[in-house]
Coordinates of C-alpha atoms and ligand atoms in Angstrom, one line a residue:
M1 CA 117.7 -6.8 -16.5
I2 CA 114.6 -6.6 -18.6
S3 CA 114.7 -4.0 -21.3
P4 CA 112.0 -1.3 -20.7
W5 CA 111.1 -1.9 -24.4
A6 CA 109.8 -5.3 -23.5
L7 CA 107.3 -3.8 -21.0
I8 CA 105.6 -1.5 -23.6
P9 CA 102.6 -3.2 -25.1
N10 CA 102.4 -3.4 -28.9
L11 CA 98.7 -2.9 -28.8
T12 CA 96.1 -1.6 -26.3
L13 CA 92.4 -1.8 -27.1
P14 CA 89.3 -0.3 -25.6
R15 CA 87.6 -2.7 -23.3
E16 CA 84.4 -2.5 -25.3
L17 CA 84.0 -1.6 -29.0
F18 CA 80.6 -1.0 -30.5
C19 CA 80.8 -1.1 -34.2
K20 CA 77.6 -1.3 -36.2
P21 CA 75.0 1.0 -37.8
G22 CA 73.2 2.9 -35.0
A23 CA 75.9 2.0 -32.5
L24 CA 75.4 5.3 -30.7
A25 CA 72.5 3.5 -28.9
A26 CA 75.2 1.8 -26.7
L27 CA 75.4 5.1 -24.7
E28 CA 72.2 3.9 -23.0
G29 CA 74.0 0.9 -21.5
L30 CA 77.1 2.8 -20.3
G31 CA 75.9 2.9 -16.7
G32 CA 77.1 6.4 -16.0
K33 CA 75.3 8.2 -13.2
R34 CA 76.9 11.6 -13.7
V35 CA 78.2 12.2 -17.2
A36 CA 80.4 14.9 -18.6
L37 CA 79.8 15.4 -22.4
V38 CA 82.6 16.9 -24.5
T39 CA 81.7 17.9 -28.0
G40 CA 82.8 20.2 -30.8
G41 CA 79.4 21.9 -31.1
S42 CA 77.5 23.1 -34.1
S43 CA 77.3 20.3 -36.6
L44 CA 76.5 17.7 -34.0
K45 CA 73.8 19.9 -32.6
A46 CA 72.4 20.6 -36.1
S47 CA 72.2 16.9 -37.0
G48 CA 70.3 16.1 -33.8
A49 CA 73.0 13.6 -32.7
L50 CA 73.8 15.6 -29.6
D51 CA 70.2 15.6 -28.4
R52 CA 70.0 11.9 -29.1
A53 CA 73.2 11.2 -27.1
R54 CA 71.8 13.2 -24.2
Q55 CA 68.5 11.3 -24.3
L56 CA 70.3 7.9 -24.5
L57 CA 72.5 8.7 -21.5
E58 CA 69.4 9.9 -19.5
R59 CA 67.4 6.9 -20.5
G60 CA 70.2 4.7 -19.2
G61 CA 69.8 6.4 -15.8
G62 CA 72.5 9.0 -16.1
K63 CA 72.5 12.7 -15.6
V64 CA 74.5 15.0 -17.9
V65 CA 76.1 17.2 -15.3
M66 CA 78.4 19.1 -17.6
E67 CA 78.5 19.8 -21.3
S68 CA 81.6 21.3 -22.8
V69 CA 82.3 22.6 -26.3
V70 CA 86.0 22.6 -27.2
A71 CA 87.9 24.6 -29.7
K72 CA 89.6 23.0 -32.7
E73 CA 93.2 21.9 -31.9
P74 CA 92.9 22.6 -28.2
S75 CA 95.9 23.4 -25.9
E76 CA 96.4 23.0 -22.2
P77 CA 94.9 26.4 -21.3
D78 CA 91.7 25.4 -23.2
V79 CA 91.3 22.1 -21.3
R80 CA 92.4 22.9 -17.7
P81 CA 89.2 24.9 -16.9
L82 CA 87.1 21.9 -18.0
A83 CA 89.0 19.6 -15.8
E84 CA 88.5 22.1 -12.9
Q85 CA 84.8 22.1 -13.6
A86 CA 84.8 18.3 -13.6
R87 CA 86.4 18.3 -10.2
Q88 CA 83.5 20.3 -8.8
L89 CA 80.8 18.3 -10.6
E90 CA 82.3 14.9 -10.2
P91 CA 81.3 13.0 -13.3
D92 CA 81.8 9.2 -13.3
W93 CA 81.9 9.0 -17.1
I94 CA 83.4 11.3 -19.6
V95 CA 81.8 11.0 -23.1
G96 CA 83.6 12.7 -26.0
I97 CA 81.7 13.0 -29.3
G98 CA 83.3 14.7 -32.2
G99 CA 86.4 14.9 -34.4
G100 CA 89.9 14.0 -33.4
S101 CA 90.5 17.3 -31.5
V102 CA 87.3 16.8 -29.4
L103 CA 88.3 13.2 -28.5
D104 CA 91.8 14.3 -27.5
A105 CA 90.4 17.2 -25.4
A106 CA 88.1 14.7 -23.6
K107 CA 91.2 12.6 -22.9
A108 CA 93.2 15.6 -21.6
M109 CA 90.3 16.7 -19.5
W110 CA 90.1 13.2 -18.0
V111 CA 93.8 13.3 -17.2
W112 CA 93.6 16.6 -15.3
Y113 CA 90.3 15.7 -13.6
E114 CA 92.0 12.7 -12.1
Q115 CA 95.5 13.9 -11.8
P116 CA 95.4 17.7 -11.5
E117 CA 99.1 17.9 -10.4
V118 CA 100.4 16.3 -13.5
T119 CA 102.3 18.5 -16.0
L120 CA 102.7 17.7 -19.7
A121 CA 106.4 17.7 -19.2
A122 CA 106.2 15.1 -16.5
I123 CA 104.2 12.7 -18.6
A124 CA 106.1 13.2 -21.9
K125 CA 107.8 9.9 -21.5
P126 CA 105.6 7.1 -22.9
H127 CA 103.5 5.2 -20.3
S128 CA 104.6 7.5 -17.4
L129 CA 101.1 8.8 -16.7
P130 CA 99.9 7.8 -13.2
P131 CA 96.7 5.6 -13.1
L132 CA 93.4 7.1 -14.2
R133 CA 89.9 5.6 -13.5
K134 CA 89.8 6.5 -9.8
K135 CA 87.0 9.0 -10.6
A136 CA 85.7 8.3 -14.1
R137 CA 85.8 6.2 -17.2
L138 CA 86.0 7.3 -20.8
A139 CA 83.8 6.6 -23.8
L140 CA 84.7 8.1 -27.2
V141 CA 82.5 8.5 -30.2
P142 CA 84.2 9.8 -33.4
T143 CA 82.2 11.8 -35.9
T144 CA 85.0 11.9 -38.5
S145 CA 86.9 9.0 -40.0
G146 CA 90.4 10.1 -39.4
S147 CA 92.4 10.4 -36.2
G148 CA 91.7 7.0 -34.6
S149 CA 91.9 8.5 -31.2
E150 CA 88.8 6.6 -30.1
C151 CA 90.9 3.4 -29.9
S152 CA 94.3 4.8 -29.2
P153 CA 96.5 5.3 -26.1
A154 CA 97.6 8.7 -27.3
L155 CA 96.4 12.3 -27.1
T156 CA 97.7 15.3 -29.0
L157 CA 97.5 18.9 -27.7
N158 CA 98.7 22.1 -29.2
G159 CA 101.7 23.4 -27.4
A160 CA 103.8 26.5 -27.6
Q161 CA 104.0 28.1 -31.0
G162 CA 101.6 25.5 -32.3
A163 CA 104.0 22.6 -31.9
K164 CA 102.3 19.3 -31.1
Q165 CA 102.6 17.7 -27.7
V166 CA 101.8 14.0 -27.8
I167 CA 101.2 11.9 -24.6
V168 CA 101.2 8.2 -24.9
S169 CA 100.0 5.9 -22.1
R170 CA 98.1 2.7 -21.8
E171 CA 96.0 4.5 -19.2
L172 CA 94.6 6.7 -22.0
T173 CA 93.1 3.9 -24.0
P174 CA 89.3 4.6 -23.7
D175 CA 87.1 2.1 -21.9
V176 CA 84.5 2.2 -24.6
A177 CA 84.7 3.2 -28.3
I178 CA 81.5 3.6 -30.3
L179 CA 82.0 3.5 -34.1
D180 CA 78.7 4.6 -35.7
A181 CA 79.3 5.5 -39.3
Q182 CA 76.0 7.3 -39.5
L183 CA 77.5 10.1 -37.4
A184 CA 80.3 10.5 -39.9
A185 CA 77.9 10.6 -42.9
T186 CA 77.2 14.3 -42.5
M187 CA 80.9 15.2 -43.0
P188 CA 81.3 17.6 -45.9
P189 CA 83.4 16.2 -48.8
A190 CA 86.5 18.3 -48.0
V191 CA 86.5 17.0 -44.4
T192 CA 85.9 13.5 -45.6
A193 CA 89.0 13.8 -47.9
F194 CA 91.2 15.5 -45.3
T195 CA 90.4 13.1 -42.4
G196 CA 90.5 10.1 -44.7
I197 CA 94.0 11.0 -46.0
D198 CA 95.1 11.5 -42.5
A199 CA 94.0 7.9 -41.7
F200 CA 95.7 6.7 -44.9
T201 CA 98.9 8.4 -43.9
H202 CA 98.8 6.8 -40.4
A203 CA 98.5 3.4 -41.9
Q204 CA 101.2 3.8 -44.5
E205 CA 103.7 5.5 -42.2
A206 CA 103.1 2.9 -39.5
Y207 CA 103.6 0.0 -41.9
V208 CA 107.0 1.4 -43.1
S209 CA 108.1 2.5 -39.6
P210 CA 111.1 0.8 -38.0
L211 CA 108.7 0.0 -35.1
A212 CA 106.2 -1.9 -37.3
T213 CA 105.4 -5.4 -36.1
S214 CA 103.4 -8.0 -37.8
I215 CA 100.2 -6.9 -36.1
V216 CA 100.8 -3.3 -37.1
K217 CA 101.3 -4.4 -40.7
T218 CA 98.1 -6.5 -40.6
L219 CA 96.1 -3.5 -39.3
A220 CA 97.7 -1.1 -41.7
V221 CA 97.1 -3.2 -44.8
S222 CA 93.5 -3.8 -43.9
A223 CA 93.0 0.0 -43.4
L224 CA 94.8 0.9 -46.6
R225 CA 92.8 -1.6 -48.7
A226 CA 89.6 -0.2 -47.4
L227 CA 90.6 3.5 -47.9
L228 CA 91.9 3.0 -51.4
E229 CA 88.5 1.5 -52.4
F230 CA 86.0 3.3 -50.3
L231 CA 87.4 6.8 -49.5
P232 CA 86.7 8.0 -53.1
R233 CA 83.2 6.6 -52.8
A234 CA 82.5 8.3 -49.5
Y235 CA 84.0 11.5 -50.9
A236 CA 81.8 11.5 -54.1
H237 CA 78.7 10.2 -52.4
G238 CA 78.5 11.2 -48.8
D239 CA 75.3 9.2 -48.3
D240 CA 77.0 5.9 -49.4
L241 CA 76.7 4.2 -46.0
E242 CA 78.7 1.1 -47.0
A243 CA 81.6 3.3 -47.9
R244 CA 81.2 5.4 -44.7
E245 CA 81.2 2.3 -42.6
R246 CA 84.3 0.9 -44.3
I247 CA 86.3 4.1 -43.9
H248 CA 85.1 4.7 -40.4
V249 CA 86.5 1.3 -39.3
A250 CA 89.6 1.8 -41.4
A251 CA 90.4 5.0 -39.6
S252 CA 90.3 3.2 -36.2
L253 CA 92.5 0.4 -37.5
A254 CA 95.0 2.9 -38.9
G255 CA 94.9 4.7 -35.6
L256 CA 95.8 1.5 -33.8
A257 CA 98.7 0.9 -36.3
Q258 CA 99.9 4.5 -35.7
A259 CA 99.6 4.2 -31.9
S260 CA 101.8 1.1 -32.0
A261 CA 104.5 2.1 -34.6
S262 CA 104.2 5.9 -34.8
T263 CA 104.4 7.7 -38.1
G264 CA 107.2 9.3 -40.1
L265 CA 108.3 12.3 -42.1
T266 CA 105.0 13.1 -43.7
H267 CA 103.5 13.7 -40.2
A268 CA 106.7 15.5 -39.0
L269 CA 106.3 18.0 -41.9
A270 CA 102.6 18.3 -41.5
H271 CA 103.0 19.1 -37.8
A272 CA 105.8 21.7 -38.5
L273 CA 103.9 23.4 -41.3
G274 CA 100.6 23.2 -39.5
A275 CA 102.1 25.1 -36.5
R276 CA 103.2 27.8 -38.9
T277 CA 100.1 28.0 -41.2
G278 CA 97.2 26.5 -39.3
K279 CA 96.2 24.6 -42.4
P280 CA 94.2 21.4 -41.8
H281 CA 96.3 18.4 -40.7
G282 CA 94.8 16.1 -43.4
L283 CA 95.5 18.6 -46.2
L284 CA 99.1 18.9 -45.0
N285 CA 99.5 15.1 -45.0
A286 CA 98.0 15.0 -48.5
A287 CA 100.6 17.5 -49.6
F288 CA 103.6 15.4 -48.4
L289 CA 102.3 11.8 -48.7
V290 CA 103.6 11.1 -52.2
P291 CA 106.8 13.2 -52.1
V292 CA 107.9 11.5 -48.8
A293 CA 107.1 8.1 -50.1
R294 CA 109.3 8.8 -53.1
F295 CA 112.0 10.2 -50.9
N296 CA 112.0 7.2 -48.6
A297 CA 111.7 4.6 -51.3
A298 CA 114.6 6.2 -53.2
D299 CA 117.1 5.4 -50.5
G300 CA 117.2 2.7 -47.9
A301 CA 113.5 2.1 -47.3
R302 CA 112.6 0.8 -50.7
G303 CA 112.1 -2.8 -49.4
R304 CA 109.5 -1.6 -46.9
Y305 CA 107.4 0.1 -49.6
D306 CA 107.8 -2.9 -52.0
A307 CA 106.6 -5.2 -49.2
L308 CA 103.6 -2.9 -48.6
A309 CA 102.8 -2.8 -52.3
K310 CA 102.9 -6.6 -52.4
D311 CA 100.6 -6.9 -49.4
L312 CA 98.2 -4.6 -51.2
G313 CA 98.4 -6.7 -54.4
L314 CA 100.5 -4.1 -56.3
A315 CA 103.6 -4.8 -58.3
S316 CA 106.1 -2.5 -56.6
A317 CA 106.8 0.6 -54.5
D318 CA 106.4 2.6 -57.7
A319 CA 103.0 1.2 -58.4
L320 CA 102.0 1.9 -54.9
I321 CA 103.1 5.6 -55.1
E322 CA 101.2 5.9 -58.4
E323 CA 98.1 4.5 -56.8
E324 CA 98.4 7.0 -54.0
G325 CA 98.7 9.8 -56.6
R326 CA 95.4 8.5 -58.2
L327 CA 93.7 8.5 -54.8
L328 CA 94.7 12.1 -54.2
E329 CA 93.3 13.0 -57.7
K330 CA 90.0 11.4 -56.9
L331 CA 89.8 13.4 -53.7
D332 CA 90.7 16.6 -55.6
L333 CA 93.9 16.8 -53.5
A334 CA 96.5 16.5 -56.3
G335 CA 97.3 20.2 -55.9
A336 CA 97.7 20.0 -52.1
L337 CA 101.4 20.6 -52.1
S338 CA 101.3 23.9 -54.0
A339 CA 98.3 24.9 -51.7
V340 CA 100.3 24.5 -48.5
L341 CA 104.0 24.9 -49.3
P342 CA 104.6 28.6 -48.5
A343 CA 106.7 30.6 -50.9
A344 CA 109.5 30.7 -48.3
S345 CA 109.9 26.9 -48.6
R346 CA 110.2 27.1 -52.4
N347 CA 113.4 29.0 -51.7
G348 CA 114.6 26.5 -49.1
D349 CA 113.5 26.8 -45.6
E350 CA 115.8 25.6 -42.9
A351 CA 113.6 26.7 -40.0
L352 CA 110.7 24.6 -41.3
A353 CA 113.1 21.6 -41.9
A354 CA 114.6 22.0 -38.4
A355 CA 111.1 22.1 -36.8
A356 CA 110.1 18.9 -38.7
L357 CA 113.3 17.2 -37.5
Q358 CA 112.4 18.1 -33.9
D359 CA 109.1 16.4 -34.2
P360 CA 109.1 12.9 -32.6
C361 CA 107.5 11.4 -35.8
A362 CA 110.8 12.2 -37.7
R363 CA 112.6 9.6 -35.5
T364 CA 110.5 6.8 -36.9
N365 CA 110.8 7.7 -40.5
P366 CA 112.3 4.6 -42.3
R367 CA 114.9 6.7 -44.1
R368 CA 117.1 8.4 -41.6
V369 CA 116.7 12.2 -41.6
N370 CA 118.8 14.4 -39.3
D371 CA 120.2 17.2 -41.5
A372 CA 118.0 20.3 -41.6
K373 CA 120.0 21.8 -44.5
A374 CA 119.6 18.7 -46.6
L375 CA 115.9 18.5 -45.8
A376 CA 115.5 22.2 -46.7
G377 CA 117.2 21.5 -50.0
W378 CA 114.8 18.7 -50.6
L379 CA 111.8 20.9 -49.8
Q380 CA 113.1 23.4 -52.3
T381 CA 113.1 20.7 -55.0
L382 CA 109.4 20.1 -54.2
G383 CA 108.6 23.7 -54.6
A384 CA 110.4 23.8 -57.9
S385 CA 108.6 20.8 -59.3
Ligands
FE401 FE1 97.6 12.4 -38.3

């Protein structure tokens, strides 16, 4: 019998990828007759990009039949009414333009527009989502350089008590991804730093994941090289379009690596603490990136970090971890840990540790973690340092 594992693709890609300055213009050739636009609102409107997107779609013969602004970190109750509206207005294309939350909301809206009966529990198992594209296709346009959702077969929604619900299916890989770095050039420095470190963490955790394949490592190394060099430049000089372009592409590559090999303990902790504090996902990753790398490299997974270091032209895992510390300093994120670790965790916090261990990302951490008490003890050492 064929193992179900053999049937899961290592990589799925959008059918079309537009990746050049001014790539937003590709919306004109999409061919949609009735378009549903999903956006995050204000900054896109202020920059004029939303008007331009609308014009491009209309010039291409389409009509924008619905326009939805979604909240940050949406949950099912935020998205269901949009899907219901879509069922009445019958768009043939869904176009999501915004940060990671917006792109994921567009994916979720698409799922319930096409498959209203489906529950999150029923599609929790990877690749169990019934076919989409009976009614509409999906184009995604990221305006941050972070989540990689524009190329990935995954969507994340906020669930009960802020816990993350992740759905993975090849059906969810968008038809079209438009990478126009000019749209990301208006990100304020803090958002550039948070989303960029999120992308960095995707690439690093995917590389050291037990699920990493050679293609994952190739994607991850390419993303990490670009982020090490160009993220500080984009942070310091938001109008540096070369840097913007390089980190925009790097975020997509990191997203592909993450979609294939998942992430690890940094993300598990970021999700658990994010549910409790509502702090930005990228800031939480910045807090745990170096401590988790040290923790993993100290026992069992050192070889994986040494290999990554070598691929990046660095001497060893230690040199890599130092380089990451320097990157965080350049982004003014060296103090992220003390900014996010609540006082409770400094005294050991078993509930937080248990929530992190429940997160699916903990299962693909290269160093086995399964003891909440031990993890809480480790968190305590971080608070003390
Ligand atoms: Fe992330």
